[in-house]
Coordinates of C-alpha atoms and ligand atoms in Angstrom, one line a residue:
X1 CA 0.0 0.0 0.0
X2 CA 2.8 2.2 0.9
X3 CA 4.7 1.4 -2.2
X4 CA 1.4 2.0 -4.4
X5 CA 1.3 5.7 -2.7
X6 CA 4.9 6.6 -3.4
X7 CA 4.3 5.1 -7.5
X8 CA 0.5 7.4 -7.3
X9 CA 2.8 10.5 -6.1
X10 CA 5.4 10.5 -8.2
X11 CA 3.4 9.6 -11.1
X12 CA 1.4 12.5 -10.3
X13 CA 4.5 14.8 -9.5
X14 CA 5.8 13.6 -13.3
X15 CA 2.6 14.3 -14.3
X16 CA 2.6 18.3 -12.7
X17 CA 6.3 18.3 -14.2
X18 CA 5.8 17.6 -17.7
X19 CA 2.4 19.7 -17.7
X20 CA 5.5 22.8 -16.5
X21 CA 7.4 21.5 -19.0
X22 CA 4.8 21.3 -21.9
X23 CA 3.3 24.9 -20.6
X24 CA 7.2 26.8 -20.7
X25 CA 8.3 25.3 -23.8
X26 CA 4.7 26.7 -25.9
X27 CA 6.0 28.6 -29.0
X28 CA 3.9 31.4 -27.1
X29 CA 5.5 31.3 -24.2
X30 CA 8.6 31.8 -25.7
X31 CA 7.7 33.9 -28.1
X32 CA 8.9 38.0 -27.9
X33 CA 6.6 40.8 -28.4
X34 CA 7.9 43.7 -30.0
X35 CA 5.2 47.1 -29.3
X36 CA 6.1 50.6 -30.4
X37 CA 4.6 53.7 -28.8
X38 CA 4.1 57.1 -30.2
X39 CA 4.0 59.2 -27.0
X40 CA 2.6 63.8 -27.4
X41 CA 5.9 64.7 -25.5
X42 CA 8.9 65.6 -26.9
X43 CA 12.4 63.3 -25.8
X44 CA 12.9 63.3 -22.4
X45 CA 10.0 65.5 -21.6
X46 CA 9.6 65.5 -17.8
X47 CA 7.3 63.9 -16.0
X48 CA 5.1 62.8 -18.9
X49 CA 8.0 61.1 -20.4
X50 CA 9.3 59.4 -17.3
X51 CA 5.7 57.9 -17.2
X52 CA 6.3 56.1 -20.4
X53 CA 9.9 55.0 -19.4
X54 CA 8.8 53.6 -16.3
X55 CA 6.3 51.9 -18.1
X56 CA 8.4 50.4 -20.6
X57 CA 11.0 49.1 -17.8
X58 CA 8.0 47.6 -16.2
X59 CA 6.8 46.1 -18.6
X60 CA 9.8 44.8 -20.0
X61 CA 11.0 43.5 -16.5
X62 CA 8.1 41.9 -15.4
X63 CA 7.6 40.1 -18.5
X64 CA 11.1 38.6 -18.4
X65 CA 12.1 39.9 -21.9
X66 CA 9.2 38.6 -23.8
X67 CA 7.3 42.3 -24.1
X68 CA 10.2 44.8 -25.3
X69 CA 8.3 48.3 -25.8
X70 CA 10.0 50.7 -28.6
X71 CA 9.0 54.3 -27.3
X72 CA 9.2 57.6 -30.0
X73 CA 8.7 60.7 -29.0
X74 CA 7.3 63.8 -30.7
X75 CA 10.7 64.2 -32.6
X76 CA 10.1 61.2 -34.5
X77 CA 7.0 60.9 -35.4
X78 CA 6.2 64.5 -35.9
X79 CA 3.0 64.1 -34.5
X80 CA 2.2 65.7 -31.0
X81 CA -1.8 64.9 -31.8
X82 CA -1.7 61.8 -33.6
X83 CA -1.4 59.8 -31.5
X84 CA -4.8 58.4 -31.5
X85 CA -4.8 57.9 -35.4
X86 CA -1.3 56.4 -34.9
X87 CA -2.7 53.2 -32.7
X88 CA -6.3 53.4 -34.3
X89 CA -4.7 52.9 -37.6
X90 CA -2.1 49.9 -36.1
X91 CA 0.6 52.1 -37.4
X92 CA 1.8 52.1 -33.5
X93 CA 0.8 49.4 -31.3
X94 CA 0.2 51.6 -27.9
X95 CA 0.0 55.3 -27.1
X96 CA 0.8 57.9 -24.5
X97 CA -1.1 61.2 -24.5
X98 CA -4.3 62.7 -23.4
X99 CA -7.9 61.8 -24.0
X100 CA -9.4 65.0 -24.4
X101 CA -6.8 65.6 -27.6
X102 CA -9.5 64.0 -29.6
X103 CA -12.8 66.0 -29.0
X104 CA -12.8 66.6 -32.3
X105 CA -13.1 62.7 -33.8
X106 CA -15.0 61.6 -30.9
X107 CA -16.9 64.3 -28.5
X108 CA -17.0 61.3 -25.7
X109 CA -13.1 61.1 -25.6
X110 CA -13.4 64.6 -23.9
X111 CA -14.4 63.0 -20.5
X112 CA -11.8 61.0 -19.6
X113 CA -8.9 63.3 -18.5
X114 CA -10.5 65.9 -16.6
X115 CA -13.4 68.2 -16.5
X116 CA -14.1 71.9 -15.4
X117 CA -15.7 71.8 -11.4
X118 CA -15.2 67.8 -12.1
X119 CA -13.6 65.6 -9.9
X120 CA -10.2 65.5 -8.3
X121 CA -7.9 62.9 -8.7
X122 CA -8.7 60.5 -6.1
X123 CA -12.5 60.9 -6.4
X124 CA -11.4 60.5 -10.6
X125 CA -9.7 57.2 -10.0
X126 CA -12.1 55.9 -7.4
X127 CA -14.6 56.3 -10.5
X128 CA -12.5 55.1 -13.2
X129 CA -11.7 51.9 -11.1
X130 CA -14.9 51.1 -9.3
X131 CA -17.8 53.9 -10.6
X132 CA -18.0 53.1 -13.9
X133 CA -15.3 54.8 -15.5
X134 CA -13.6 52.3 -17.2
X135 CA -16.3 50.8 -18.7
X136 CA -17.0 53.7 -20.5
X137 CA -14.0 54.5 -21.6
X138 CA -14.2 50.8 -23.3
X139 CA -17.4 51.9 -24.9
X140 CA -16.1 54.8 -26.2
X141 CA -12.4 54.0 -27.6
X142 CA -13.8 50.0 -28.5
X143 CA -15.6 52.0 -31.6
X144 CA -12.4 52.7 -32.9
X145 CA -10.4 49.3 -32.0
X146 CA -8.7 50.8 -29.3
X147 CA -8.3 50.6 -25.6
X148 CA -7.7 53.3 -23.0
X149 CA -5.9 52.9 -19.2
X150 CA -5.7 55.9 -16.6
X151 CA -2.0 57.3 -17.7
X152 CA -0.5 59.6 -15.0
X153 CA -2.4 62.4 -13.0
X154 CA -0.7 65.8 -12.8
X155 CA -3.3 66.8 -9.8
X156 CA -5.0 69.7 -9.7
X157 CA -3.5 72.4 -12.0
X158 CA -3.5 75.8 -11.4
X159 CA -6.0 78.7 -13.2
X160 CA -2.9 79.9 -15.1
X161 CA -0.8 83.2 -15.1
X162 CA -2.5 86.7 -15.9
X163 CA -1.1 90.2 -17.0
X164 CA -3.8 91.8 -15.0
X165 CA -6.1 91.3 -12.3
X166 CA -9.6 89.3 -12.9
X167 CA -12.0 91.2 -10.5
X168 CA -15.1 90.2 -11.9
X169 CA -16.6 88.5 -15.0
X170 CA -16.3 91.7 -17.1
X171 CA -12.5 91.6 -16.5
X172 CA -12.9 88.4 -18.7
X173 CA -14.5 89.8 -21.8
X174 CA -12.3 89.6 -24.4
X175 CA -9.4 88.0 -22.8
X176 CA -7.2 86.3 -24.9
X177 CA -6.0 83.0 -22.8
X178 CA -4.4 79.8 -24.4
X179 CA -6.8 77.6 -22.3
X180 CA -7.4 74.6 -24.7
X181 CA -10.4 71.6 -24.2
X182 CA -13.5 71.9 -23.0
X183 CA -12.2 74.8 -20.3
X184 CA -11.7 76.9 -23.4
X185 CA -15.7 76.4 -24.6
X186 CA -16.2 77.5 -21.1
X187 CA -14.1 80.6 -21.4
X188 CA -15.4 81.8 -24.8
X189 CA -19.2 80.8 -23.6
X190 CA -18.3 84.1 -20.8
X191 CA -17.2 86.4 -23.4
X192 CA -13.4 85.6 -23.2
X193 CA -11.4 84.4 -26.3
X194 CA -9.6 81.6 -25.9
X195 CA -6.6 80.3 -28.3
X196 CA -4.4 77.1 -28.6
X197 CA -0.5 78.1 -28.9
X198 CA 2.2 75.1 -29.2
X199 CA 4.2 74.8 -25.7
X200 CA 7.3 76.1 -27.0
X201 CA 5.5 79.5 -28.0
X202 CA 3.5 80.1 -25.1
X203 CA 6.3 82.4 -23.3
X204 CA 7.0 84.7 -26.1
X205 CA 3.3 84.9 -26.6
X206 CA 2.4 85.8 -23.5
X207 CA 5.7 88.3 -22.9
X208 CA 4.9 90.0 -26.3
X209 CA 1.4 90.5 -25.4
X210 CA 0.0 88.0 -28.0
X211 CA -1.8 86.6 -25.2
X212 CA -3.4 88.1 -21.6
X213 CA -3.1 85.0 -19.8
X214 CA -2.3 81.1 -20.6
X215 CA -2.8 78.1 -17.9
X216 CA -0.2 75.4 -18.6
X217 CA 0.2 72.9 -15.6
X218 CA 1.2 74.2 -12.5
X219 CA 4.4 74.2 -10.2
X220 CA 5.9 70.7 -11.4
X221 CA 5.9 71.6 -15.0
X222 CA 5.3 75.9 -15.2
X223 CA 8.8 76.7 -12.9
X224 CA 11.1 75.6 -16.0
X225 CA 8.2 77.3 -18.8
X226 CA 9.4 81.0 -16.7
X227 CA 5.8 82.2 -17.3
X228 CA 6.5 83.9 -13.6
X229 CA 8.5 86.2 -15.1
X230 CA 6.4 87.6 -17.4
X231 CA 3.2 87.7 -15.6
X232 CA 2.8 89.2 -12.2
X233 CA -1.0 86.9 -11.3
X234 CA -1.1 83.3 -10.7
X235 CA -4.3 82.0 -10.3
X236 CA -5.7 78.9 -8.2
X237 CA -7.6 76.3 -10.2
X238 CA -11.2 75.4 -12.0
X239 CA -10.2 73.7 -15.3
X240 CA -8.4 70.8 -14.8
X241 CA -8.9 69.3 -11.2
X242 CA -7.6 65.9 -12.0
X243 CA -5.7 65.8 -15.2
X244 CA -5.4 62.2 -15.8
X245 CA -2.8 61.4 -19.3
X246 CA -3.5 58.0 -21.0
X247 CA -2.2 55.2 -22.3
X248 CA -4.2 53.7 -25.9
X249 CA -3.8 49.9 -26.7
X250 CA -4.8 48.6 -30.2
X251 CA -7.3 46.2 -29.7
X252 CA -6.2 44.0 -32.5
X253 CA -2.6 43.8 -30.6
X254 CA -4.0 43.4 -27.5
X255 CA -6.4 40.6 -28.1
X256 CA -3.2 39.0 -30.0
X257 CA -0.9 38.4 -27.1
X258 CA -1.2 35.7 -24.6
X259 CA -3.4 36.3 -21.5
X260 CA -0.3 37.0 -18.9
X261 CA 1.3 39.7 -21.1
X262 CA -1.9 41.3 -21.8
X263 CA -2.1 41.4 -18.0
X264 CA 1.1 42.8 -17.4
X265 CA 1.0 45.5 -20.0
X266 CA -1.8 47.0 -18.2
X267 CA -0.3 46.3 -14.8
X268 CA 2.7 48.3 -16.4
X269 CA 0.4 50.8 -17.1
X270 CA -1.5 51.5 -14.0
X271 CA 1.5 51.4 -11.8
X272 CA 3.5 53.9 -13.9
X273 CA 0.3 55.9 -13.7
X274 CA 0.2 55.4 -10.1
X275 CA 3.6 56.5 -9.8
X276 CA 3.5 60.0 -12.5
X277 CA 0.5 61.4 -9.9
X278 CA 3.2 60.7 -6.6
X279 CA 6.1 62.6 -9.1
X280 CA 3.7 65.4 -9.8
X281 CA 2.5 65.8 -6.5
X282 CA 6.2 65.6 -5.7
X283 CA 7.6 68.3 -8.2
X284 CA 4.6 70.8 -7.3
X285 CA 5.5 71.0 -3.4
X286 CA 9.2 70.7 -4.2
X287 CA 8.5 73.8 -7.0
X288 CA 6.6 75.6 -5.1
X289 CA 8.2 76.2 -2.2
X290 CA 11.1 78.0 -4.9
X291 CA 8.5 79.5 -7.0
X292 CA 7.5 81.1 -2.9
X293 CA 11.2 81.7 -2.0
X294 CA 13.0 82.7 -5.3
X295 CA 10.3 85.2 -6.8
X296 CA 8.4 86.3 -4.0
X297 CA 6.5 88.9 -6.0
X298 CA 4.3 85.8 -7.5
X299 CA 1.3 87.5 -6.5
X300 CA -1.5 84.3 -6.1
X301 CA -5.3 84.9 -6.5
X302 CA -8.6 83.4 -6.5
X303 CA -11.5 83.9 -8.6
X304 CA -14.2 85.8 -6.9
X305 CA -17.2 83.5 -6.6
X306 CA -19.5 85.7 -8.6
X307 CA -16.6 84.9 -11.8
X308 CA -16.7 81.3 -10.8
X309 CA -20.6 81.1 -10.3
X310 CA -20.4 82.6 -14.0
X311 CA -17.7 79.9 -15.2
X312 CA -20.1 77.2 -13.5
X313 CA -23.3 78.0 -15.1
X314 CA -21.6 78.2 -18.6
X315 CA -20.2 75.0 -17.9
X316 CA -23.7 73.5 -16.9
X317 CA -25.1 74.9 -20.4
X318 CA -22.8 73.4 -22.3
X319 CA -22.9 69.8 -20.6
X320 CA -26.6 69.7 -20.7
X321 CA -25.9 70.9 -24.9
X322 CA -24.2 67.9 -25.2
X323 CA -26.1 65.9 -23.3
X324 CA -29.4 66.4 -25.3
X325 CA -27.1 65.8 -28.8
X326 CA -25.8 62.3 -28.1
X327 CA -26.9 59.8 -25.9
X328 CA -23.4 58.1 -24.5
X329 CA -22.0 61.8 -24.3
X330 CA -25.0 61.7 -21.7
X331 CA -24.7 58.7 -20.4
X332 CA -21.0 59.3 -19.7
X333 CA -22.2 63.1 -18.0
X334 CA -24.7 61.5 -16.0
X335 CA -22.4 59.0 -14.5
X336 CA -19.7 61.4 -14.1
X337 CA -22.4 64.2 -12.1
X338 CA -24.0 61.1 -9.8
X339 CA -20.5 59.4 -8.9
X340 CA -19.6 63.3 -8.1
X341 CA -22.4 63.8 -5.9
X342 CA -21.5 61.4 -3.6
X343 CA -17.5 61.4 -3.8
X344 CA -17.7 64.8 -3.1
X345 CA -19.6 64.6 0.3
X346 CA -17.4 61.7 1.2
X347 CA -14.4 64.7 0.4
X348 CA -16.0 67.4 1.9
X349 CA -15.9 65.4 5.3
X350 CA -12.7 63.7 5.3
X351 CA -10.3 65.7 3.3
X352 CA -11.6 68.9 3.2
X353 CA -12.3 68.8 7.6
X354 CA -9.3 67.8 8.1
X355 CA -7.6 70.1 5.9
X356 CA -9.5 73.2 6.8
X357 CA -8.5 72.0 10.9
X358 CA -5.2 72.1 10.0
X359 CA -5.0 75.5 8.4
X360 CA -6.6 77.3 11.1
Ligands
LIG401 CA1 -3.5 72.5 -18.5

């Protein structure tokens, strides 16, 4: 009986062995998956970039050598906003960039970055990963054969840097501001006139007059830009609460890979994601505590509430605009305003006490 044990047990042990064996040695298994990614930023671009390179080690790391990730930059592929045709198309397996980019091919890419009086970054991921979010991200970017996964936050940004003082909603009549995405709609819907310049023209623009006012990121990324010394008023922010960056997968190479790589390129993505939102939050404290020390004449401001009860109800009109025109840009809205509701309360009493105790 003993003997007919020991046989059963390392029969069975042969047995688990060879089933290893069999499962290692799978042409798939063995097989090496090359990706290339077009990424907005230019080489080396802070921040943004060291997203995709984190990613990239990642996902090379984890996968033991059988994902290798071929990253081009902007310099490349000449191609700040293609991205999205550039992985649609196949021509580029994967992507790094920002959803709202592509308002113009698909109004419902707009929600997935960030959104004027939206929510902040942890209420954002808390509905990305458990309210929703994802899901309709998948609806939305599956219609072109593409998938999208949360890419980095830069946290809340700030309003942007002014030549003069906004005092009320008069003061924003006429107002030239590069303020891009839906922010901008919300801008030119209160009289101002909003513009898209490329990054590397915004300081001139704005030094020469070109421009009143222009809201780039905040502290992490506006210190290097020097827009503080050519504009006296830096204002807190509205726009971009929670500006979320993100990765696009082609579906067609997604779907082609075996199950444990697929896992780990989106592992790779969510962790370097994870880890872009600790940088910026890094970069903005680090920043501005120079920004507060080295030019001290930064002169910070607020919107009054009457300018950002004003900015509000424009935003409100235009939602409920879209709303009524298509009926996932709705869907999508709706989800966004009812996940809101309740984040926000949970925010108000958590964060937002315990902040306001501390300050006082
Ligand atoms: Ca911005």
């Amino acid at each position: 009986m003993k003997f007919l044990s020991i046989v059963f047990i390392t029969m069975f042990l042969m047995a688990c062995n060879s089933d290893k064996q069999t499962t290692s040695n799978t042409p798939e298994n063995n097989k090496t998956y090359t990706l290339k990614l077009a990424e907005s930023w230019p080489s080396n671009f802070p921040i943004f970039g060291d997203a995709t390179k984190k990613f990239k080690k990642l996902a090379e790391e984890m996968s033991n050598g059988r994902l290798k990730i071929r990253i081009d930059s902007k310099n490349k592929h000449k191609s700040a906003l293609g991205i999205f045709d550039f992985v649609k198309s196949g021509q580029y397996d994967l992507g790094h960039s920002g959803s709202y980019y592509w308002k113009g091919k698909d109004i419902n890419t707009l929600f997935f970055t960030t959104m004027p009086f939206g929510m902040t970054t942890s209420e954002q991921r808390a509905w990305f990963e458990y309210g929703g979010g994802q899901e309709l991200m998948d609806k939305v970017y599956s219609k072109h054969g593409m998938k999208s996964i949360i890419g980095g936050s830069t946290g809340n940004q700030m309003g942007g840097w002014f030549q003069k003082q906004i005092n009320s909603v008069e003061d924003l009549k006429g107002l030239k501001m590069r303020i891009p995405g839906f922010a901008g709609e919300v801008m030119a819907e209160v009289g101002a006139k909003p513009i898209n310049i490329p990054a590397g023209e915004l300081y001139t623009a704005l030094e020469r007059g070109t421009i009143d006012a222009l809201e780039w990121v905040g502290p992490s990324l506006d210190l290097r830009m020097g827009f503080h010394q050519v504009a006296p008023y830096y204002y807190t922010g509205w726009h971009e609460p929670a500006t979320e960056l993100q990765f696009l997968i082609n579906l067609k190479k997604y779907h082609s890979l075996p199950q444990d790589l697929r896992t780990i390129l989106t592992t790779a993505m969510k962790l370097s994601a994870y880890e872009m939102y600790a940088q910026s939050e890094y970069e903005s404290a680090k920043n501005w505590a120079n920004m507060k020390k080295d030019y001290p004449n930064i002169q910070v401001k607020t919107f009054s509430q009457p300018v950002f009860d004003a900015l509000r109800a424009a935003n409100n009109k235009l939602l409920a605009k879209l709303a009524s025109k298509n009926p996932l840009s709705k869907e999508i809205i709706d989800s966004q305003a009812a996940y809101l509701k309740k984040a926000r309360a949970w925010s108000a009493i958590s964060d937002q006490s315990y902040l306001n105790s501390q300050s006082k």
